[in-house]
Amino acid sequence: VDPYTFGAVPAILTGNPPEMGSRVLSAACLRDYFRLFTFGTEARERADLVRLSLLKARREVHFKGDGRAVAVVGDSIHDVTCAKPLGALAVAVATGVHSQEELRAAGADYVFQSCEPYQEICDVLTGEPE
């Protein structure tokens, strides 16, 4: 049984083109943690990137979940709003240009000031928030 059938599929979805996204992931030493990548050049609308990521997960690692099994983590109101059409969980981190208030107003399910409460964020992503 493929471990991704019932577990999480670590995937990257970014509005950036592949060259920029790959450069950022490599610089942060994160590229090797992900098997699936969806870049901004693959669809016109960011919500379509979420759909495409879900299709890739189904095709490439036999993921069985639907949009409700997806969590979009980002620092932009665009990351929050792209999660909603599929019923995905929207987890926002106010490390970018948008404030916590703006991210909440956009509809984020959870908002964090930074990535520092790593365990809390992991708990949210695994469905175990306090």
mmCIF file with all atom_site columns, C-alpha atoms in Angstrom:
data_model
loop_
_atom_site.group_PDB
_atom_site.id
_atom_site.type_symbol
_atom_site.label_atom_id
_atom_site.label_alt_id
_atom_site.label_comp_id
_atom_site.label_asym_id
_atom_site.label_entity_id
_atom_site.label_seq_id
_atom_site.pdbx_PDB_ins_code
_atom_site.Cartn_x
_atom_site.Cartn_y
_atom_site.Cartn_z
_atom_site.occupancy
_atom_site.B_iso_or_equiv
_atom_site.pdbx_formal_charge
_atom_site.auth_seq_id
_atom_site.auth_comp_id
_atom_site.auth_asym_id
_atom_site.auth_atom_id
_atom_site.pdbx_PDB_model_num
ATOM 1   C CA . VAL A 1 1   ? 0.000   0.000  0.000   1.00 0.00 ? 1   VAL A CA 1
ATOM 2   C CA . ASP A 1 2   ? 1.342   3.387  -0.922  1.00 0.00 ? 2   ASP A CA 1
ATOM 3   C CA . PRO A 1 3   ? 1.787   5.461  2.265   1.00 0.00 ? 3   PRO A CA 1
ATOM 4   C CA . TYR A 1 4   ? 0.182   8.463  0.602   1.00 0.00 ? 4   TYR A CA 1
ATOM 5   C CA . THR A 1 5   ? -3.123  6.615  0.103   1.00 0.00 ? 5   THR A CA 1
ATOM 6   C CA . PHE A 1 6   ? -4.243  7.333  3.649   1.00 0.00 ? 6   PHE A CA 1
ATOM 7   C CA . GLY A 1 7   ? -1.789  9.954  4.784   1.00 0.00 ? 7   GLY A CA 1
ATOM 8   C CA . ALA A 1 8   ? -0.721  13.418 3.869   1.00 0.00 ? 8   ALA A CA 1
ATOM 9   C CA . VAL A 1 9   ? 0.757   14.293 0.514   1.00 0.00 ? 9   VAL A CA 1
ATOM 10  C CA . PRO A 1 10  ? 3.359   17.018 0.978   1.00 0.00 ? 10  PRO A CA 1
ATOM 11  C CA . ALA A 1 11  ? 2.930   19.219 -2.077  1.00 0.00 ? 11  ALA A CA 1
ATOM 12  C CA . ILE A 1 12  ? 3.908   22.728 -3.080  1.00 0.00 ? 12  ILE A CA 1
ATOM 13  C CA . LEU A 1 13  ? 1.490   25.053 -4.816  1.00 0.00 ? 13  LEU A CA 1
ATOM 14  C CA . THR A 1 14  ? 2.815   28.487 -5.651  1.00 0.00 ? 14  THR A CA 1
ATOM 15  C CA . GLY A 1 15  ? 1.735   31.364 -7.810  1.00 0.00 ? 15  GLY A CA 1
ATOM 16  C CA . ASN A 1 16  ? 5.372   31.715 -8.881  1.00 0.00 ? 16  ASN A CA 1
ATOM 17  C CA . PRO A 1 17  ? 6.805   30.302 -12.113 1.00 0.00 ? 17  PRO A CA 1
ATOM 18  C CA . PRO A 1 18  ? 8.823   27.058 -11.793 1.00 0.00 ? 18  PRO A CA 1
ATOM 19  C CA . GLU A 1 19  ? 12.235  28.760 -11.998 1.00 0.00 ? 19  GLU A CA 1
ATOM 20  C CA . MET A 1 20  ? 11.503  31.132 -9.120  1.00 0.00 ? 20  MET A CA 1
ATOM 21  C CA . GLY A 1 21  ? 9.641   28.562 -7.009  1.00 0.00 ? 21  GLY A CA 1
ATOM 22  C CA . SER A 1 22  ? 12.407  26.000 -7.383  1.00 0.00 ? 22  SER A CA 1
ATOM 23  C CA . ARG A 1 23  ? 15.058  28.572 -6.531  1.00 0.00 ? 23  ARG A CA 1
ATOM 24  C CA . VAL A 1 24  ? 13.221  29.609 -3.339  1.00 0.00 ? 24  VAL A CA 1
ATOM 25  C CA . LEU A 1 25  ? 12.633  26.002 -2.247  1.00 0.00 ? 25  LEU A CA 1
ATOM 26  C CA . SER A 1 26  ? 16.260  25.073 -2.872  1.00 0.00 ? 26  SER A CA 1
ATOM 27  C CA . ALA A 1 27  ? 17.573  28.136 -1.035  1.00 0.00 ? 27  ALA A CA 1
ATOM 28  C CA . ALA A 1 28  ? 15.402  27.236 1.970   1.00 0.00 ? 28  ALA A CA 1
ATOM 29  C CA . CYS A 1 29  ? 16.517  23.567 1.771   1.00 0.00 ? 29  CYS A CA 1
ATOM 30  C CA . LEU A 1 30  ? 12.880  22.489 1.394   1.00 0.00 ? 30  LEU A CA 1
ATOM 31  C CA . ARG A 1 31  ? 12.746  21.023 -2.099  1.00 0.00 ? 31  ARG A CA 1
ATOM 32  C CA . ASP A 1 32  ? 13.515  17.450 -1.014  1.00 0.00 ? 32  ASP A CA 1
ATOM 33  C CA . TYR A 1 33  ? 10.553  17.391 1.385   1.00 0.00 ? 33  TYR A CA 1
ATOM 34  C CA . PHE A 1 34  ? 8.003   17.505 -1.426  1.00 0.00 ? 34  PHE A CA 1
ATOM 35  C CA . ARG A 1 35  ? 7.009   15.076 -4.163  1.00 0.00 ? 35  ARG A CA 1
ATOM 36  C CA . LEU A 1 36  ? 4.433   17.196 -5.965  1.00 0.00 ? 36  LEU A CA 1
ATOM 37  C CA . PHE A 1 37  ? 4.812   20.701 -7.361  1.00 0.00 ? 37  PHE A CA 1
ATOM 38  C CA . THR A 1 38  ? 2.242   22.981 -8.976  1.00 0.00 ? 38  THR A CA 1
ATOM 39  C CA . PHE A 1 39  ? 3.423   26.349 -10.280 1.00 0.00 ? 39  PHE A CA 1
ATOM 40  C CA . GLY A 1 40  ? 1.621   29.550 -11.210 1.00 0.00 ? 40  GLY A CA 1
ATOM 41  C CA . THR A 1 41  ? 2.235   29.059 -14.918 1.00 0.00 ? 41  THR A CA 1
ATOM 42  C CA . GLU A 1 42  ? 0.084   25.898 -14.956 1.00 0.00 ? 42  GLU A CA 1
ATOM 43  C CA . ALA A 1 43  ? -3.287  27.665 -14.623 1.00 0.00 ? 43  ALA A CA 1
ATOM 44  C CA . ARG A 1 44  ? -4.755  31.141 -15.012 1.00 0.00 ? 44  ARG A CA 1
ATOM 45  C CA . GLU A 1 45  ? -6.609  31.185 -11.689 1.00 0.00 ? 45  GLU A CA 1
ATOM 46  C CA . ARG A 1 46  ? -5.066  30.258 -8.352  1.00 0.00 ? 46  ARG A CA 1
ATOM 47  C CA . ALA A 1 47  ? -8.123  28.130 -7.409  1.00 0.00 ? 47  ALA A CA 1
ATOM 48  C CA . ASP A 1 48  ? -7.411  26.078 -10.529 1.00 0.00 ? 48  ASP A CA 1
ATOM 49  C CA . LEU A 1 49  ? -3.917  25.436 -9.166  1.00 0.00 ? 49  LEU A CA 1
ATOM 50  C CA . VAL A 1 50  ? -5.501  23.764 -6.127  1.00 0.00 ? 50  VAL A CA 1
ATOM 51  C CA . ARG A 1 51  ? -7.639  21.584 -8.389  1.00 0.00 ? 51  ARG A CA 1
ATOM 52  C CA . LEU A 1 52  ? -4.597  20.704 -10.474 1.00 0.00 ? 52  LEU A CA 1
ATOM 53  C CA . SER A 1 53  ? -2.582  19.832 -7.358  1.00 0.00 ? 53  SER A CA 1
ATOM 54  C CA . LEU A 1 54  ? -5.361  17.524 -6.223  1.00 0.00 ? 54  LEU A CA 1
ATOM 55  C CA . LEU A 1 55  ? -5.437  15.838 -9.642  1.00 0.00 ? 55  LEU A CA 1
ATOM 56  C CA . LYS A 1 56  ? -1.651  15.386 -9.550  1.00 0.00 ? 56  LYS A CA 1
ATOM 57  C CA . ALA A 1 57  ? -1.883  13.824 -6.080  1.00 0.00 ? 57  ALA A CA 1
ATOM 58  C CA . ARG A 1 58  ? -4.533  11.401 -7.290  1.00 0.00 ? 58  ARG A CA 1
ATOM 59  C CA . ARG A 1 59  ? -2.599  10.492 -10.416 1.00 0.00 ? 59  ARG A CA 1
ATOM 60  C CA . GLU A 1 60  ? 0.955   10.432 -9.140  1.00 0.00 ? 60  GLU A CA 1
ATOM 61  C CA . VAL A 1 61  ? 0.624   9.086  -5.581  1.00 0.00 ? 61  VAL A CA 1
ATOM 62  C CA . HIS A 1 62  ? -2.889  7.594  -5.643  1.00 0.00 ? 62  HIS A CA 1
ATOM 63  C CA . PHE A 1 63  ? -4.286  10.078 -3.119  1.00 0.00 ? 63  PHE A CA 1
ATOM 64  C CA . LYS A 1 64  ? -7.918  9.221  -2.356  1.00 0.00 ? 64  LYS A CA 1
ATOM 65  C CA . GLY A 1 65  ? -9.053  12.425 -0.656  1.00 0.00 ? 65  GLY A CA 1
ATOM 66  C CA . ASP A 1 66  ? -11.105 15.291 -2.030  1.00 0.00 ? 66  ASP A CA 1
ATOM 67  C CA . GLY A 1 67  ? -10.767 19.043 -1.522  1.00 0.00 ? 67  GLY A CA 1
ATOM 68  C CA . ARG A 1 68  ? -11.815 18.745 2.106   1.00 0.00 ? 68  ARG A CA 1
ATOM 69  C CA . ALA A 1 69  ? -8.683  16.661 2.703   1.00 0.00 ? 69  ALA A CA 1
ATOM 70  C CA . VAL A 1 70  ? -6.471  19.480 1.399   1.00 0.00 ? 70  VAL A CA 1
ATOM 71  C CA . ALA A 1 71  ? -4.828  22.208 3.463   1.00 0.00 ? 71  ALA A CA 1
ATOM 72  C CA . VAL A 1 72  ? -3.494  25.313 1.777   1.00 0.00 ? 72  VAL A CA 1
ATOM 73  C CA . VAL A 1 73  ? -0.860  27.089 3.863   1.00 0.00 ? 73  VAL A CA 1
ATOM 74  C CA . GLY A 1 74  ? 0.227   30.519 2.760   1.00 0.00 ? 74  GLY A CA 1
ATOM 75  C CA . ASP A 1 75  ? 0.883   34.141 3.613   1.00 0.00 ? 75  ASP A CA 1
ATOM 76  C CA . SER A 1 76  ? -1.384  35.785 1.063   1.00 0.00 ? 76  SER A CA 1
ATOM 77  C CA . ILE A 1 77  ? -5.094  36.463 0.842   1.00 0.00 ? 77  ILE A CA 1
ATOM 78  C CA . HIS A 1 78  ? -4.834  34.743 -2.552  1.00 0.00 ? 78  HIS A CA 1
ATOM 79  C CA . ASP A 1 79  ? -3.673  31.573 -0.799  1.00 0.00 ? 79  ASP A CA 1
ATOM 80  C CA . VAL A 1 80  ? -6.702  31.780 1.493   1.00 0.00 ? 80  VAL A CA 1
ATOM 81  C CA . THR A 1 81  ? -9.260  32.434 -1.229  1.00 0.00 ? 81  THR A CA 1
ATOM 82  C CA . CYS A 1 82  ? -7.947  29.704 -3.536  1.00 0.00 ? 82  CYS A CA 1
ATOM 83  C CA . ALA A 1 83  ? -8.633  27.085 -0.841  1.00 0.00 ? 83  ALA A CA 1
ATOM 84  C CA . LYS A 1 84  ? -12.313 27.885 -0.469  1.00 0.00 ? 84  LYS A CA 1
ATOM 85  C CA . PRO A 1 85  ? -13.843 26.645 -3.782  1.00 0.00 ? 85  PRO A CA 1
ATOM 86  C CA . LEU A 1 86  ? -12.742 23.061 -3.015  1.00 0.00 ? 86  LEU A CA 1
ATOM 87  C CA . GLY A 1 87  ? -13.557 23.217 0.679   1.00 0.00 ? 87  GLY A CA 1
ATOM 88  C CA . ALA A 1 88  ? -9.879  23.035 1.601   1.00 0.00 ? 88  ALA A CA 1
ATOM 89  C CA . LEU A 1 89  ? -8.595  24.187 4.961   1.00 0.00 ? 89  LEU A CA 1
ATOM 90  C CA . ALA A 1 90  ? -6.983  27.631 4.721   1.00 0.00 ? 90  ALA A CA 1
ATOM 91  C CA . VAL A 1 91  ? -4.081  28.152 7.124   1.00 0.00 ? 91  VAL A CA 1
ATOM 92  C CA . ALA A 1 92  ? -2.516  31.594 6.934   1.00 0.00 ? 92  ALA A CA 1
ATOM 93  C CA . VAL A 1 93  ? 0.782   32.830 8.315   1.00 0.00 ? 93  VAL A CA 1
ATOM 94  C CA . ALA A 1 94  ? 1.200   36.615 8.430   1.00 0.00 ? 94  ALA A CA 1
ATOM 95  C CA . THR A 1 95  ? 4.797   36.597 7.222   1.00 0.00 ? 95  THR A CA 1
ATOM 96  C CA . GLY A 1 96  ? 4.061   38.385 3.951   1.00 0.00 ? 96  GLY A CA 1
ATOM 97  C CA . VAL A 1 97  ? 2.417   41.668 3.021   1.00 0.00 ? 97  VAL A CA 1
ATOM 98  C CA . HIS A 1 98  ? -1.001  40.792 4.482   1.00 0.00 ? 98  HIS A CA 1
ATOM 99  C CA . SER A 1 99  ? -1.817  41.304 8.151   1.00 0.00 ? 99  SER A CA 1
ATOM 100 C CA . GLN A 1 100 ? -3.512  38.781 10.407  1.00 0.00 ? 100 GLN A CA 1
ATOM 101 C CA . GLU A 1 101 ? -6.696  40.845 10.167  1.00 0.00 ? 101 GLU A CA 1
ATOM 102 C CA . GLU A 1 102 ? -6.616  40.841 6.358   1.00 0.00 ? 102 GLU A CA 1
ATOM 103 C CA . LEU A 1 103 ? -6.034  37.083 6.283   1.00 0.00 ? 103 LEU A CA 1
ATOM 104 C CA . ARG A 1 104 ? -8.954  36.496 8.690   1.00 0.00 ? 104 ARG A CA 1
ATOM 105 C CA . ALA A 1 105 ? -11.188 38.784 6.618   1.00 0.00 ? 105 ALA A CA 1
ATOM 106 C CA . ALA A 1 106 ? -10.270 36.772 3.496   1.00 0.00 ? 106 ALA A CA 1
ATOM 107 C CA . GLY A 1 107 ? -11.668 33.679 5.236   1.00 0.00 ? 107 GLY A CA 1
ATOM 108 C CA . ALA A 1 108 ? -8.653  31.888 6.719   1.00 0.00 ? 108 ALA A CA 1
ATOM 109 C CA . ASP A 1 109 ? -9.650  29.035 9.008   1.00 0.00 ? 109 ASP A CA 1
ATOM 110 C CA . TYR A 1 110 ? -6.522  29.561 11.120  1.00 0.00 ? 110 TYR A CA 1
ATOM 111 C CA . VAL A 1 111 ? -4.145  32.515 11.249  1.00 0.00 ? 111 VAL A CA 1
ATOM 112 C CA . PHE A 1 112 ? -0.681  32.576 12.799  1.00 0.00 ? 112 PHE A CA 1
ATOM 113 C CA . GLN A 1 113 ? 1.619   35.584 13.174  1.00 0.00 ? 113 GLN A CA 1
ATOM 114 C CA . SER A 1 114 ? 4.669   33.530 12.178  1.00 0.00 ? 114 SER A CA 1
ATOM 115 C CA . CYS A 1 115 ? 5.851   29.956 11.641  1.00 0.00 ? 115 CYS A CA 1
ATOM 116 C CA . GLU A 1 116 ? 7.283   29.935 15.142  1.00 0.00 ? 116 GLU A CA 1
ATOM 117 C CA . PRO A 1 117 ? 4.376   27.995 16.714  1.00 0.00 ? 117 PRO A CA 1
ATOM 118 C CA . TYR A 1 118 ? 5.419   25.076 14.517  1.00 0.00 ? 118 TYR A CA 1
ATOM 119 C CA . GLN A 1 119 ? 3.745   22.409 16.661  1.00 0.00 ? 119 GLN A CA 1
ATOM 120 C CA . GLU A 1 120 ? 0.433   24.319 16.709  1.00 0.00 ? 120 GLU A CA 1
ATOM 121 C CA . ILE A 1 121 ? 0.514   24.610 12.930  1.00 0.00 ? 121 ILE A CA 1
ATOM 122 C CA . CYS A 1 122 ? 1.295   20.883 12.603  1.00 0.00 ? 122 CYS A CA 1
ATOM 123 C CA . ASP A 1 123 ? -1.591  20.086 14.958  1.00 0.00 ? 123 ASP A CA 1
ATOM 124 C CA . VAL A 1 124 ? -3.970  22.116 12.782  1.00 0.00 ? 124 VAL A CA 1
ATOM 125 C CA . LEU A 1 125 ? -2.724  20.377 9.645   1.00 0.00 ? 125 LEU A CA 1
ATOM 126 C CA . THR A 1 126 ? -3.139  16.924 11.165  1.00 0.00 ? 126 THR A CA 1
ATOM 127 C CA . GLY A 1 127 ? -6.590  17.679 12.551  1.00 0.00 ? 127 GLY A CA 1
ATOM 128 C CA . GLU A 1 128 ? -5.512  17.820 16.175  1.00 0.00 ? 128 GLU A CA 1
ATOM 129 C CA . PRO A 1 129 ? -5.895  21.501 17.179  1.00 0.00 ? 129 PRO A CA 1
ATOM 130 C CA . GLU A 1 130 ? -6.382  22.248 20.867  1.00 0.00 ? 130 GLU A CA 1
#
